N, CA and C atoms as an extended XYZ file, in Angstrom:
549
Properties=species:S:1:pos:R:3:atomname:S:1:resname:S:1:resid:I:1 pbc="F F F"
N        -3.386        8.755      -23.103 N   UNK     1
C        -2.641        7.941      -24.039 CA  UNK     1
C        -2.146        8.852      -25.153 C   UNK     1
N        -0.820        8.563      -26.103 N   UNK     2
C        -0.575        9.616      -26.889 CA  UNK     2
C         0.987        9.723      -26.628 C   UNK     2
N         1.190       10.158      -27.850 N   UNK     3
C         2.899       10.584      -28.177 CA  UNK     3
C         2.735       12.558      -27.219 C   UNK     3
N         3.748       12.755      -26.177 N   UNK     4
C         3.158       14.021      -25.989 CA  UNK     4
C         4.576       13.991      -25.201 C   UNK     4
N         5.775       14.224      -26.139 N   UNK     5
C         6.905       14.284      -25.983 CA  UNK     5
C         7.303       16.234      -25.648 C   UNK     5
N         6.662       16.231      -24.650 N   UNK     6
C         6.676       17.496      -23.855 CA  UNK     6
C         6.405       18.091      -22.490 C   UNK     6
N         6.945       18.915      -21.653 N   UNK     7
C         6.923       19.038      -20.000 CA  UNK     7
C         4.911       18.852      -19.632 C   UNK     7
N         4.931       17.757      -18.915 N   UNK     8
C         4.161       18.302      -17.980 CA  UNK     8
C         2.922       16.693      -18.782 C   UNK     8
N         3.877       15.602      -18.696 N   UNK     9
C         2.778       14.987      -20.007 CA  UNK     9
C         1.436       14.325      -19.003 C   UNK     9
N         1.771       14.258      -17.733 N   UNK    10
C         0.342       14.145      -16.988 CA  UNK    10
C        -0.068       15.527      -16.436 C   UNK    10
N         0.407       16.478      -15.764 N   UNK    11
C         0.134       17.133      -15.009 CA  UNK    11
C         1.011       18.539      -14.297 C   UNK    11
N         0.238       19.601      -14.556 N   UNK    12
C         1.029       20.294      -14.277 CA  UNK    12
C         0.023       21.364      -13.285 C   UNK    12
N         0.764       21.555      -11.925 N   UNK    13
C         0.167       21.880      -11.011 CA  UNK    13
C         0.878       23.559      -10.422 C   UNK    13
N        -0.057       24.327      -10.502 N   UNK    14
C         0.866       25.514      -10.183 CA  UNK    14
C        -0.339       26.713       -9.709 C   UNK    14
N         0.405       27.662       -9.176 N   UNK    15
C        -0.345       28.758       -8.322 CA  UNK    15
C        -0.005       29.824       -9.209 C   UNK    15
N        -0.339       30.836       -9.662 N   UNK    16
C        -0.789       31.976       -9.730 CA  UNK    16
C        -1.551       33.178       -9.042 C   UNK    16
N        -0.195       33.973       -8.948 N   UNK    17
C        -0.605       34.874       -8.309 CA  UNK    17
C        -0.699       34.871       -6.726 C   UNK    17
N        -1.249       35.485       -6.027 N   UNK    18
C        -2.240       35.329       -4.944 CA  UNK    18
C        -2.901       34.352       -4.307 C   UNK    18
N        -3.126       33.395       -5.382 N   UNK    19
C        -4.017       32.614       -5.077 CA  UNK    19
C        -3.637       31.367       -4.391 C   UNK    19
N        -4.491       30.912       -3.056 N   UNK    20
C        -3.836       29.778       -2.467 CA  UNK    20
C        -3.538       28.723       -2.678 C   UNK    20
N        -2.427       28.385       -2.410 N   UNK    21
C        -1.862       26.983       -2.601 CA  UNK    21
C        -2.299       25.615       -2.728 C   UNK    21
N        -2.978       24.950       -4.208 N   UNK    22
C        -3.736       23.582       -4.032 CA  UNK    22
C        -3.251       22.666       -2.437 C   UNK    22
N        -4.050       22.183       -2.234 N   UNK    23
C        -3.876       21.249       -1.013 CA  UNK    23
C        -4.785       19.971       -1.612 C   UNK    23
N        -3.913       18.738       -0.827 N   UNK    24
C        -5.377       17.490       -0.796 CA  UNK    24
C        -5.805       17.188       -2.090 C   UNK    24
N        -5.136       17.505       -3.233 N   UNK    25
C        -5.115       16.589       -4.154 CA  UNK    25
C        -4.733       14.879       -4.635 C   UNK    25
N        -5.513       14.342       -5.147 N   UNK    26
C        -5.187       12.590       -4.963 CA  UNK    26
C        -5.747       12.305       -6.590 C   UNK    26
N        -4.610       11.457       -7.315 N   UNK    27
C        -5.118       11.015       -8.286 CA  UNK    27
C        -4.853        9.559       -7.785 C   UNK    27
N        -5.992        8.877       -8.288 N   UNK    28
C        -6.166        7.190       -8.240 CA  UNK    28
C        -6.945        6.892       -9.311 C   UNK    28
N        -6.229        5.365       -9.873 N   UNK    29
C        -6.895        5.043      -10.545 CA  UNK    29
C        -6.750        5.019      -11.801 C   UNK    29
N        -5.771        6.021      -12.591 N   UNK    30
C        -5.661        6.314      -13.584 CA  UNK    30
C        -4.411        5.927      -14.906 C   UNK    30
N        -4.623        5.857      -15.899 N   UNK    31
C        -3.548        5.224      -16.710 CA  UNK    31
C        -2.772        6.505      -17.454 C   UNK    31
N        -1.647        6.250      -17.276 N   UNK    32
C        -1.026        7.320      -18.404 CA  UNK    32
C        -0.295        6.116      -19.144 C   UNK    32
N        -0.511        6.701      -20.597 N   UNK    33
C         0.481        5.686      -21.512 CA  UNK    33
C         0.875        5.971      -22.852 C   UNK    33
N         2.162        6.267      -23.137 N   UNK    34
C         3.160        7.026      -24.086 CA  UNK    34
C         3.087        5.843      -25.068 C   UNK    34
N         2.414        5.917      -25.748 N   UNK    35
C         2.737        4.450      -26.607 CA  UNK    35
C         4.331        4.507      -27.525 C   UNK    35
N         4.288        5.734      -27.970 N   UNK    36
C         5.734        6.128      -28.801 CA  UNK    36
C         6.635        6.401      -27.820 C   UNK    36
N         6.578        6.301      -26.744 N   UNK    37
C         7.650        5.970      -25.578 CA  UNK    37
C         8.896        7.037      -25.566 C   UNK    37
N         7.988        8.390      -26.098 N   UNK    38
C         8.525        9.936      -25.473 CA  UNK    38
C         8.225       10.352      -24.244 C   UNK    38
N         7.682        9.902      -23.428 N   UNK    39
C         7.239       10.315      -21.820 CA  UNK    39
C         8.738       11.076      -21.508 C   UNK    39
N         8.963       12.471      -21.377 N   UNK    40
C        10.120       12.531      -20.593 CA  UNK    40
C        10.299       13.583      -19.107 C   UNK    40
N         8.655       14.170      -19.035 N   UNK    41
C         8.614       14.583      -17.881 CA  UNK    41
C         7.214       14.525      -17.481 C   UNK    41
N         7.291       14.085      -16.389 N   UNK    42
C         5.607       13.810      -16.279 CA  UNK    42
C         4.850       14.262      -15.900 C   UNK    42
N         5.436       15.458      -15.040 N   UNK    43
C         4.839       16.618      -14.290 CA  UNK    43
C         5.758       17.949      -14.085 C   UNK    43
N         5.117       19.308      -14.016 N   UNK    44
C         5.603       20.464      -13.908 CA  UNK    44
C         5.060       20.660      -12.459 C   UNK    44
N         5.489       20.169      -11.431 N   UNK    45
C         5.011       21.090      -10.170 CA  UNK    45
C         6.060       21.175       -9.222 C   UNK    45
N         6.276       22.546       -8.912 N   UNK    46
C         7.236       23.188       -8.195 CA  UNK    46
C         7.051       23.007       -6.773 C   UNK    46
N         7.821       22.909       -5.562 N   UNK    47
C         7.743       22.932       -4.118 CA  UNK    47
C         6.578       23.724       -3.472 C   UNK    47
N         7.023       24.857       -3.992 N   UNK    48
C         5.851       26.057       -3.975 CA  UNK    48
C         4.898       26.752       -4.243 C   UNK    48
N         4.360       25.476       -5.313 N   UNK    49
C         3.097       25.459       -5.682 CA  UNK    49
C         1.897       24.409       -5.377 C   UNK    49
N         2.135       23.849       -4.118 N   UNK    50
C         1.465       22.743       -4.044 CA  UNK    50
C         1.223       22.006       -2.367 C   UNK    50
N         0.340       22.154       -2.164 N   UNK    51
C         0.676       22.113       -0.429 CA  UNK    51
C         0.656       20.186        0.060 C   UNK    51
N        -0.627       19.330       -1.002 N   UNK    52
C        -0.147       17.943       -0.822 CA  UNK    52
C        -0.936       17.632       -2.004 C   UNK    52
N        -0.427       16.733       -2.650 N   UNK    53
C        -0.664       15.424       -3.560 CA  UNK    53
C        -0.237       13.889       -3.452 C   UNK    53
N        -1.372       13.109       -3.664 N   UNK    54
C        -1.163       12.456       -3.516 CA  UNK    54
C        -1.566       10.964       -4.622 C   UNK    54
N        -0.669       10.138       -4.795 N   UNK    55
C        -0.686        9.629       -6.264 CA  UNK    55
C        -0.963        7.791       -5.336 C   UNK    55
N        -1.944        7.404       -6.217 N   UNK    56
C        -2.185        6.214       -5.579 CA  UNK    56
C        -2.653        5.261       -6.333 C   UNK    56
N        -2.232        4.118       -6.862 N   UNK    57
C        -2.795        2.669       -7.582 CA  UNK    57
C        -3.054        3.162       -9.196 C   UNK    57
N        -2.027        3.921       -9.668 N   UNK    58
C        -2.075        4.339      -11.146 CA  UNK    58
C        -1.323        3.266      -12.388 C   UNK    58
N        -1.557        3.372      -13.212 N   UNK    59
C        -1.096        2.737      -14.305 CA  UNK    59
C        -0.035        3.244      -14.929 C   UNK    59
N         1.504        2.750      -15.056 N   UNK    60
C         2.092        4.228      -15.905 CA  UNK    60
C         3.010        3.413      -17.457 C   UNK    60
N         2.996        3.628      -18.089 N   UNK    61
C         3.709        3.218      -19.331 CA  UNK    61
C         4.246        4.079      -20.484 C   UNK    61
N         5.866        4.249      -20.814 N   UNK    62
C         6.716        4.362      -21.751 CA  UNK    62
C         6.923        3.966      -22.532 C   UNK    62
N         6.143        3.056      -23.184 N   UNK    63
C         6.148        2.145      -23.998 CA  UNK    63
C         7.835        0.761      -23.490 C   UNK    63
N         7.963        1.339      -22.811 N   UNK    64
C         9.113        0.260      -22.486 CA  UNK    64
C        10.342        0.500      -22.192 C   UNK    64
N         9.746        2.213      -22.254 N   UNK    65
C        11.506        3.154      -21.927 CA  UNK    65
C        11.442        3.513      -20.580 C   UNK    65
N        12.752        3.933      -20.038 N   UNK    66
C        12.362        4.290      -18.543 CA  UNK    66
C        11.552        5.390      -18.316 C   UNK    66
N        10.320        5.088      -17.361 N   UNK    67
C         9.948        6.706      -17.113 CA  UNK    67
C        10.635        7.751      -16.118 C   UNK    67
N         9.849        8.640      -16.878 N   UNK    68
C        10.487        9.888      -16.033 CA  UNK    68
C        10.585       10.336      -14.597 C   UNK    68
N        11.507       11.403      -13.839 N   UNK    69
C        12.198       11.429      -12.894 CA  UNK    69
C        12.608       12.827      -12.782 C   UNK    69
N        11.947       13.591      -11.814 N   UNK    70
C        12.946       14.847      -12.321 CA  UNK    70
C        12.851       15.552      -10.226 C   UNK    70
N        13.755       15.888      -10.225 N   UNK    71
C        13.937       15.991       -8.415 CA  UNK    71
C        13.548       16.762       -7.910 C   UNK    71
N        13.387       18.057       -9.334 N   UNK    72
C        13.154       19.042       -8.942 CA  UNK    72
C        11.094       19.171       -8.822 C   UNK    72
N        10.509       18.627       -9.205 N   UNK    73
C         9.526       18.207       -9.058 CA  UNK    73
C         8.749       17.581       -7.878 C   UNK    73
N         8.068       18.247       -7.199 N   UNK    74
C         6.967       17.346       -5.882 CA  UNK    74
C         6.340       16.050       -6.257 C   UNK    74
N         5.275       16.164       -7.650 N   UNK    75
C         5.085       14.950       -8.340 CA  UNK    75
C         5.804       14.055       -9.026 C   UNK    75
N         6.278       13.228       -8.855 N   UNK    76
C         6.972       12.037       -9.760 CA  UNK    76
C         6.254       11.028       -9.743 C   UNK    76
N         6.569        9.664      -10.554 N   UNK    77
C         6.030        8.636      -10.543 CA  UNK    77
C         6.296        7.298       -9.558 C   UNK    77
N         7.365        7.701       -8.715 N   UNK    78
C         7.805        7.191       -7.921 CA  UNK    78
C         7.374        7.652       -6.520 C   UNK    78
N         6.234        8.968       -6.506 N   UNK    79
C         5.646        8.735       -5.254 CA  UNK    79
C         4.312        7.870       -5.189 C   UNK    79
N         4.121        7.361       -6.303 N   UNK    80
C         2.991        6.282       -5.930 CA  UNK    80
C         3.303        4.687       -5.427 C   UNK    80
N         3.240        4.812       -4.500 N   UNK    81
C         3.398        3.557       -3.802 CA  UNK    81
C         2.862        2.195       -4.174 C   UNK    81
N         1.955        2.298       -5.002 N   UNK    82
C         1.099        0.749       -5.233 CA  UNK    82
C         1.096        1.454       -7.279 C   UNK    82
N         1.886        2.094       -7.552 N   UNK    83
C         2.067        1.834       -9.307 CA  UNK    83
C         1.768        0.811      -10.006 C   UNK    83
N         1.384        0.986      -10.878 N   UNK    84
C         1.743       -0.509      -12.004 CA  UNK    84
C         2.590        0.045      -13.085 C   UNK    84
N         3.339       -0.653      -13.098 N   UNK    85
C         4.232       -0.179      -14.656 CA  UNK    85
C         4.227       -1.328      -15.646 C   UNK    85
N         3.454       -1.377      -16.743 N   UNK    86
C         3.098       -2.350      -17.684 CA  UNK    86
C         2.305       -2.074      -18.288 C   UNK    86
N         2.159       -2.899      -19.344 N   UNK    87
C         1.247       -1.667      -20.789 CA  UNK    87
C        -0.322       -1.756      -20.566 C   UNK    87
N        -0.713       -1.074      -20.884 N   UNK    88
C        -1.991       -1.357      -20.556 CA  UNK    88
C        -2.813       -1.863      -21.774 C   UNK    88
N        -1.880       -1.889      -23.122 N   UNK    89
C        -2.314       -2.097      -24.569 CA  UNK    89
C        -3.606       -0.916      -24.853 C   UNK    89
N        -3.227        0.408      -24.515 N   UNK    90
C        -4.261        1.321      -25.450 CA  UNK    90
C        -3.732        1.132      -26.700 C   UNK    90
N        -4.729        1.960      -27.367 N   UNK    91
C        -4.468        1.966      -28.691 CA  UNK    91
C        -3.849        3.214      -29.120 C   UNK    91
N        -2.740        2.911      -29.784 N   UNK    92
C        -1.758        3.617      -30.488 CA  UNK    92
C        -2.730        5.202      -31.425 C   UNK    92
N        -2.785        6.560      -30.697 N   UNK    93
C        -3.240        7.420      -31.417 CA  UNK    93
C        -2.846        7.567      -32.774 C   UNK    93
N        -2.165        7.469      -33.315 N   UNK    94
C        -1.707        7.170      -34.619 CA  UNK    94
C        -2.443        7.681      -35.480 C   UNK    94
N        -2.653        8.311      -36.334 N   UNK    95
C        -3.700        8.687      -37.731 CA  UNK    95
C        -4.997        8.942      -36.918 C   UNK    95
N        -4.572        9.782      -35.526 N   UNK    96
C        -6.194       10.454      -35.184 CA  UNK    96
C        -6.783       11.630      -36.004 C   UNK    96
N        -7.505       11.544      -36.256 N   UNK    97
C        -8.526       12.534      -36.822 CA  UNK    97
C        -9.414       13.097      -35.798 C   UNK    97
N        -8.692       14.838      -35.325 N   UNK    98
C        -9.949       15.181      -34.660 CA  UNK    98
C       -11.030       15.649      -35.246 C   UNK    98
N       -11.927       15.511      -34.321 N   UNK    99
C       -13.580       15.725      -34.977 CA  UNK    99
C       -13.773       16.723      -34.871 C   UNK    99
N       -12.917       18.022      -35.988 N   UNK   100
C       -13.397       18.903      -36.384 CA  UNK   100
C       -14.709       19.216      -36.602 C   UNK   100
N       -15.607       19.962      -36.461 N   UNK   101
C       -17.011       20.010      -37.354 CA  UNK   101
C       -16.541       20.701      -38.760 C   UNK   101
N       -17.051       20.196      -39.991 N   UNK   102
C       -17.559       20.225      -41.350 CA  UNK   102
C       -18.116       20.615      -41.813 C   UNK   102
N       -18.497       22.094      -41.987 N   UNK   103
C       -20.128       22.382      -41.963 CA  UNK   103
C       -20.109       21.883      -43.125 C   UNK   103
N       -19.583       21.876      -44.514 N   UNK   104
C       -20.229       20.906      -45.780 CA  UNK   104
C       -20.443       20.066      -45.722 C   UNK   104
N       -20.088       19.170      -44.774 N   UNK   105
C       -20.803       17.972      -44.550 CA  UNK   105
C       -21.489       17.783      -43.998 C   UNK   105
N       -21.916       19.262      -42.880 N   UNK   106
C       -22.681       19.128      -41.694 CA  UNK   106
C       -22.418       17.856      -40.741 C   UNK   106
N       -21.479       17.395      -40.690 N   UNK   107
C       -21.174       16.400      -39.425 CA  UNK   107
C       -18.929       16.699      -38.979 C   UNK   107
N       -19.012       16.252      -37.846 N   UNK   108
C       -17.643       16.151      -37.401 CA  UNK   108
C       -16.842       15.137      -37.928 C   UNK   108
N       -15.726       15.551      -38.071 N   UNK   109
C       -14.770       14.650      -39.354 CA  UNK   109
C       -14.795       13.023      -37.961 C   UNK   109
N       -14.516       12.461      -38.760 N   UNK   110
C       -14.973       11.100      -38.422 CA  UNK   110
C       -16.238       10.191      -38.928 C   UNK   110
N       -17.132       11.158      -39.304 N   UNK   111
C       -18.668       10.550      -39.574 CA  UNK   111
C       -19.784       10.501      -38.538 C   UNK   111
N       -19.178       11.553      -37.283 N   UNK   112
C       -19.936       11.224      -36.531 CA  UNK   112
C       -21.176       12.717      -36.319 C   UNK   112
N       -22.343       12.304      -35.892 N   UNK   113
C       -23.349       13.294      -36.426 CA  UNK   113
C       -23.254       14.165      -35.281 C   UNK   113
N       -23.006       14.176      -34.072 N   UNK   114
C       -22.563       15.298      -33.271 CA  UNK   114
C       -21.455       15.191      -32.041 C   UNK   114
N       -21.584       15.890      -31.105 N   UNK   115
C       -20.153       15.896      -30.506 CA  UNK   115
C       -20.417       14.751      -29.444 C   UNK   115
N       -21.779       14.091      -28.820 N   UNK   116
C       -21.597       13.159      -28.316 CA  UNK   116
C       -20.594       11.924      -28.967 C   UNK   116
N       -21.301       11.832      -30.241 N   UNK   117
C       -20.850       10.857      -30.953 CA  UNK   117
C       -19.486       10.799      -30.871 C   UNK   117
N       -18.738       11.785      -31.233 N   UNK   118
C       -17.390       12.151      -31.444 CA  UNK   118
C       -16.627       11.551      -30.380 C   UNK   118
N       -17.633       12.126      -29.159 N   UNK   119
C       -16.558       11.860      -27.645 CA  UNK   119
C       -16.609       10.091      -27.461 C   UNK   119
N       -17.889        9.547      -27.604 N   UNK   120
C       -17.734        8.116      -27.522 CA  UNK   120
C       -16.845        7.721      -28.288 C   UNK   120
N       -17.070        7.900      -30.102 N   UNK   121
C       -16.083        6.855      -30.251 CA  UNK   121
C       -14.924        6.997      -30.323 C   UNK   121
N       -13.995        8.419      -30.205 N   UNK   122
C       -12.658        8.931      -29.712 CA  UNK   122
C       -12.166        7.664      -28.187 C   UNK   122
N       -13.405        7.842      -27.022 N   UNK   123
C       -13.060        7.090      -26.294 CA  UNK   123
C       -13.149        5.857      -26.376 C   UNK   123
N       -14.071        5.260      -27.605 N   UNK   124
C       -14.272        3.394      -27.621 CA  UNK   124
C       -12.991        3.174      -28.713 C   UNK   124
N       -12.016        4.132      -29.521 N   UNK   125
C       -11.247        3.582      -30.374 CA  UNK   125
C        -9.578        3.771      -29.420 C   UNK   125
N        -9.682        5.118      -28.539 N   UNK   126
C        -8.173        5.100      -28.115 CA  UNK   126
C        -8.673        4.736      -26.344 C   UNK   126
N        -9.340        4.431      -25.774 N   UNK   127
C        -9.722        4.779      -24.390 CA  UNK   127
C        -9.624        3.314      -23.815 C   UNK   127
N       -10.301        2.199      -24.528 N   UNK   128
C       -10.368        0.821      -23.853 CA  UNK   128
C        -8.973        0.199      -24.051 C   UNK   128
N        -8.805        0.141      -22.773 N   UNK   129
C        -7.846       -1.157      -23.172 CA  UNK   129
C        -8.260       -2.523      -23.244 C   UNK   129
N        -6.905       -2.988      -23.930 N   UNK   130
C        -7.110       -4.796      -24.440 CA  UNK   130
C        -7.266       -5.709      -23.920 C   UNK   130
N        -7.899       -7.202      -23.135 N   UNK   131
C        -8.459       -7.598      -22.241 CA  UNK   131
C        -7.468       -8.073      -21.647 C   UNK   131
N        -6.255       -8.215      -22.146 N   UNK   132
C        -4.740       -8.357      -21.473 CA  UNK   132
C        -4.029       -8.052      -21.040 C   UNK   132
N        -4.418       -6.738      -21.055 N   UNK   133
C        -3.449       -5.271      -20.844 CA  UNK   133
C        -3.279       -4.797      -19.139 C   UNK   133
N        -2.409       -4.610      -18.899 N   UNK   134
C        -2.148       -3.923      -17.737 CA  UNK   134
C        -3.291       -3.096      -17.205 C   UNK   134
N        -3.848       -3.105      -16.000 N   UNK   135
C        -4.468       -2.621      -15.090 CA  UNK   135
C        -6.003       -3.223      -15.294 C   UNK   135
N        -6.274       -4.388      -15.553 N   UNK   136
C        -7.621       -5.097      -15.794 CA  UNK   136
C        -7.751       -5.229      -14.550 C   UNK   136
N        -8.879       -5.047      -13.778 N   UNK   137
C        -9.236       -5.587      -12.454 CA  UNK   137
C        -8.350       -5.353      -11.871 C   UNK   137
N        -7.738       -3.457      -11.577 N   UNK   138
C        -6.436       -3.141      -10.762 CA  UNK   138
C        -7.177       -2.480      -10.084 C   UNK   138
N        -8.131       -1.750       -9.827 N   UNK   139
C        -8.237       -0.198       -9.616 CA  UNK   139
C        -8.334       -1.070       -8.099 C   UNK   139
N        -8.777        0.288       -7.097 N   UNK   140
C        -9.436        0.170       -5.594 CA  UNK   140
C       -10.701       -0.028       -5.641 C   UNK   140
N       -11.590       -0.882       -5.338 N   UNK   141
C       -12.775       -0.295       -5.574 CA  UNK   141
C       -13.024        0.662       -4.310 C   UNK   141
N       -12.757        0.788       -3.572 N   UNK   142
C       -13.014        1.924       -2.769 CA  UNK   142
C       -12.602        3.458       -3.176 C   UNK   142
N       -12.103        3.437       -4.472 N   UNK   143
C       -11.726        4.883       -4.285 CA  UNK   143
C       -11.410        4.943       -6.287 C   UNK   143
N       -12.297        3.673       -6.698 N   UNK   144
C       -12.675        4.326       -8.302 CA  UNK   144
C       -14.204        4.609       -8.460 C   UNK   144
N       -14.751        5.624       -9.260 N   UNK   145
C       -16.247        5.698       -9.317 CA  UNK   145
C       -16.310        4.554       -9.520 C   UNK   145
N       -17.805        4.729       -9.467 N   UNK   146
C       -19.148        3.746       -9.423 CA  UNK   146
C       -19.046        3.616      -10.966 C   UNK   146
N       -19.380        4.245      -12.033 N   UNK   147
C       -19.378        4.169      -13.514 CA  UNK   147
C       -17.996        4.654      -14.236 C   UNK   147
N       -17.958        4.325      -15.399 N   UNK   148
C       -16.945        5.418      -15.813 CA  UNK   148
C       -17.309        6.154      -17.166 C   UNK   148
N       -16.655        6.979      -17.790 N   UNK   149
C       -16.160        7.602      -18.325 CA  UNK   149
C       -17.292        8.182      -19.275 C   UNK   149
N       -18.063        6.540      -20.161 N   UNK   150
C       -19.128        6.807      -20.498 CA  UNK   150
C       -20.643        6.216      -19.782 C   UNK   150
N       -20.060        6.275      -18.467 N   UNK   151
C       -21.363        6.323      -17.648 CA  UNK   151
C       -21.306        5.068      -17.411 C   UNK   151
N       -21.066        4.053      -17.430 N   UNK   152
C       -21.340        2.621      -17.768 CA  UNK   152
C       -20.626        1.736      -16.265 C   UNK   152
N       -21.887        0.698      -15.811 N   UNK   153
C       -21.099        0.603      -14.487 CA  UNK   153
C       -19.858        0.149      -14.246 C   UNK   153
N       -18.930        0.102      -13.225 N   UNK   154
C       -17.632       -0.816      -13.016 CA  UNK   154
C       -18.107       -2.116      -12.453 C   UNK   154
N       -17.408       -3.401      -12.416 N   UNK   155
C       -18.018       -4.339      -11.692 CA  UNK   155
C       -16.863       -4.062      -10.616 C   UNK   155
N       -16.992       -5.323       -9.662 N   UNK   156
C       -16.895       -5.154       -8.170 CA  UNK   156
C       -15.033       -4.975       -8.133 C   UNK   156
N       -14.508       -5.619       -9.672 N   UNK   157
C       -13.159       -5.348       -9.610 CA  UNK   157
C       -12.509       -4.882      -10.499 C   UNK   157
N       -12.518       -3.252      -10.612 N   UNK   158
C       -12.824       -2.239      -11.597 CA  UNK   158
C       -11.320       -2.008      -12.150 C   UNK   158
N       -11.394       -1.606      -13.354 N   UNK   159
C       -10.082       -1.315      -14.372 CA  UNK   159
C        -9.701        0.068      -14.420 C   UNK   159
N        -8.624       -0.067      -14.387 N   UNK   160
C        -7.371        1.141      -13.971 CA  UNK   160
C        -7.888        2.159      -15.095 C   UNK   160
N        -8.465        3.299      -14.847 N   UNK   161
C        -8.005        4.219      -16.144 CA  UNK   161
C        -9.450        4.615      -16.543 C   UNK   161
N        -9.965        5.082      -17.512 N   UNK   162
C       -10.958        6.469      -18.053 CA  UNK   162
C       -12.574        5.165      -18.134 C   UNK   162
N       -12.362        4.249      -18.554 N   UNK   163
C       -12.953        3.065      -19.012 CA  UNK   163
C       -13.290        1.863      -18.499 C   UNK   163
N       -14.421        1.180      -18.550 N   UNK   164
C       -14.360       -0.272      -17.612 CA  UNK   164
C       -13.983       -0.607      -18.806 C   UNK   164
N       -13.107       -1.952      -19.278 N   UNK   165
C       -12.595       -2.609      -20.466 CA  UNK   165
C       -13.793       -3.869      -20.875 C   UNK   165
N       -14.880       -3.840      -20.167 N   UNK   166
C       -15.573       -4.877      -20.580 CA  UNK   166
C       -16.225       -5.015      -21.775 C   UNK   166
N       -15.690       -5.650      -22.772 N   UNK   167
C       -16.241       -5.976      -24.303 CA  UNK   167
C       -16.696       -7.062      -24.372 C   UNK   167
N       -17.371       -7.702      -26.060 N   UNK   168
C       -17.714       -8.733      -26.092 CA  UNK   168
C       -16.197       -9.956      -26.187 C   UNK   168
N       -15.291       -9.345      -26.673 N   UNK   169
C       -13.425       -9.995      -26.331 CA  UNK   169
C       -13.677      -10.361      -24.916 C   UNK   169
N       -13.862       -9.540      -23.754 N   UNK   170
C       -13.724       -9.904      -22.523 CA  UNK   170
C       -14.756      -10.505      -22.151 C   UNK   170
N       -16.113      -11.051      -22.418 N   UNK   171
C       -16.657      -11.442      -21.577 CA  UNK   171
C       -17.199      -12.679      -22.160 C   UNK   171
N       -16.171      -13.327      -23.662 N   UNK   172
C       -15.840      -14.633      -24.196 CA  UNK   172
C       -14.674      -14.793      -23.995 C   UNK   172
N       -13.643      -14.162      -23.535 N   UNK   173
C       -12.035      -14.134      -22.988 CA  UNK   173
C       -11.763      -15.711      -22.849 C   UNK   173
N       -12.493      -16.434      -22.047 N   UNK   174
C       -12.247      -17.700      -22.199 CA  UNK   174
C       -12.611      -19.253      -22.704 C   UNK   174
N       -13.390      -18.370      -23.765 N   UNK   175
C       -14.276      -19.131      -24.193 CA  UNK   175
C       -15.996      -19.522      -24.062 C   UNK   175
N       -15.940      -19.113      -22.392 N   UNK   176
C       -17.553      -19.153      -22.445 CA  UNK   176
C       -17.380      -17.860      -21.647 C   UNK   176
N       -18.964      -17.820      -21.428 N   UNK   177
C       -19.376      -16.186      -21.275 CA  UNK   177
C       -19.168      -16.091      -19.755 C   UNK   177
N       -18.325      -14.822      -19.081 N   UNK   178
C       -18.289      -14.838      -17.861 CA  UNK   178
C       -19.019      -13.779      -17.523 C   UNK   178
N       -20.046      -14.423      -16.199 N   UNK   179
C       -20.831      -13.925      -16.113 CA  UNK   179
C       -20.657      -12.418      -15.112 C   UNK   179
N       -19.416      -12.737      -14.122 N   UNK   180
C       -18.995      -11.384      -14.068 CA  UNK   180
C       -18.856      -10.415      -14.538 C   UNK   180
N       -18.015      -10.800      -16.010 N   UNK   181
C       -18.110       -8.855      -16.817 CA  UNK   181
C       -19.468       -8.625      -17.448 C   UNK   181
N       -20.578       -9.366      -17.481 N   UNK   182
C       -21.517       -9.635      -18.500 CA  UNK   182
C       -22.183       -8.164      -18.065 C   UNK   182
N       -23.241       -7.370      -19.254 N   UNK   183
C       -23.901       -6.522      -18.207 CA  UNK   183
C       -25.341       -6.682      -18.919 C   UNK   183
């Protein structure tokens, strides 16, 4: 998620040197989302750097602009066959503060007392999406982990992207408690 109005804003796949040609790569599962709706290339990978990839049941969002397209590229967003294109409502990076460490304060800017801390709530403030949002109960379950991101299980019909979205929002979503997202 993130304004990242520059080549390569998911992925950039390439060989160096000598070295053999990736093969049998597969991303599933995953959300990309430009909230400031600069997405303008989404990948850097050349013909000849890449022997197969393969893009399957992803989340993709421009904030509402067209995404990107480029021919000269093996990866596009148009080789995923089962896409979703719709927001997924992350949260807008906006006024992030990375968690520098402080030594006068002895903690990482944010308030948080070490780098676990940091990584959770970096991921519980920009990482969950909103219980409305595009890719709720999208993923495969055959082919998203078992937990995610911060370890935490998926249920049987798991959400697109870094995060299961299950909060206390989602699991009063309709008023009473569903006992599916419950954990």
């Amino acid at each position: 998620v993130g304004d990242l109005p520059a080549n390569a804003y998911a992925m950039r796949i390439n060989r160096e040197g000598a070295n053999p040609t990736p093969s049998n790569l597969a991303f599933r599962g995953n959300l990309w989302a430009d909230t400031a709706g600069s997405m303008s290339d989404f990948s850097d990978t050349l013909p000849g750097d890449v022997g197969s990839v393969t893009l399957a049941r992803n989340g993709y969002w421009n904030a509402g602009n067209p995404l990107p397209n480029d021919a000269g590229d093996v990866v596009n967003i148009g080789n995923d066959g089962s896409r979703i294109i719709a927001d997924p409502a992350l949260p807008s990076p906006t006024g992030l503060m990375p968690p520098w460490w402080d030594m006068q304060l002895g903690e990482f800017r944010g308030g948080y007392a070490n780098i676990r801390e940091a990584f959770v709530g970096l991921v519980e403030l920009y990482g969950r999406p909103d219980a409305n949002g595009a890719g709720i109960d999208a993923g495969d379950p055959a082919q998203m982990p078992a937990t995610d991101i911060l370890n935490e299980p998926r249920d049987a019909a798991p959400d697109l992207g870094a995060t299961e979205a299950t909060s206390i929002a989602l699991i009063f979503a309709d008023g009473f408690e569903n006992s599916a997202r419950r954990r």
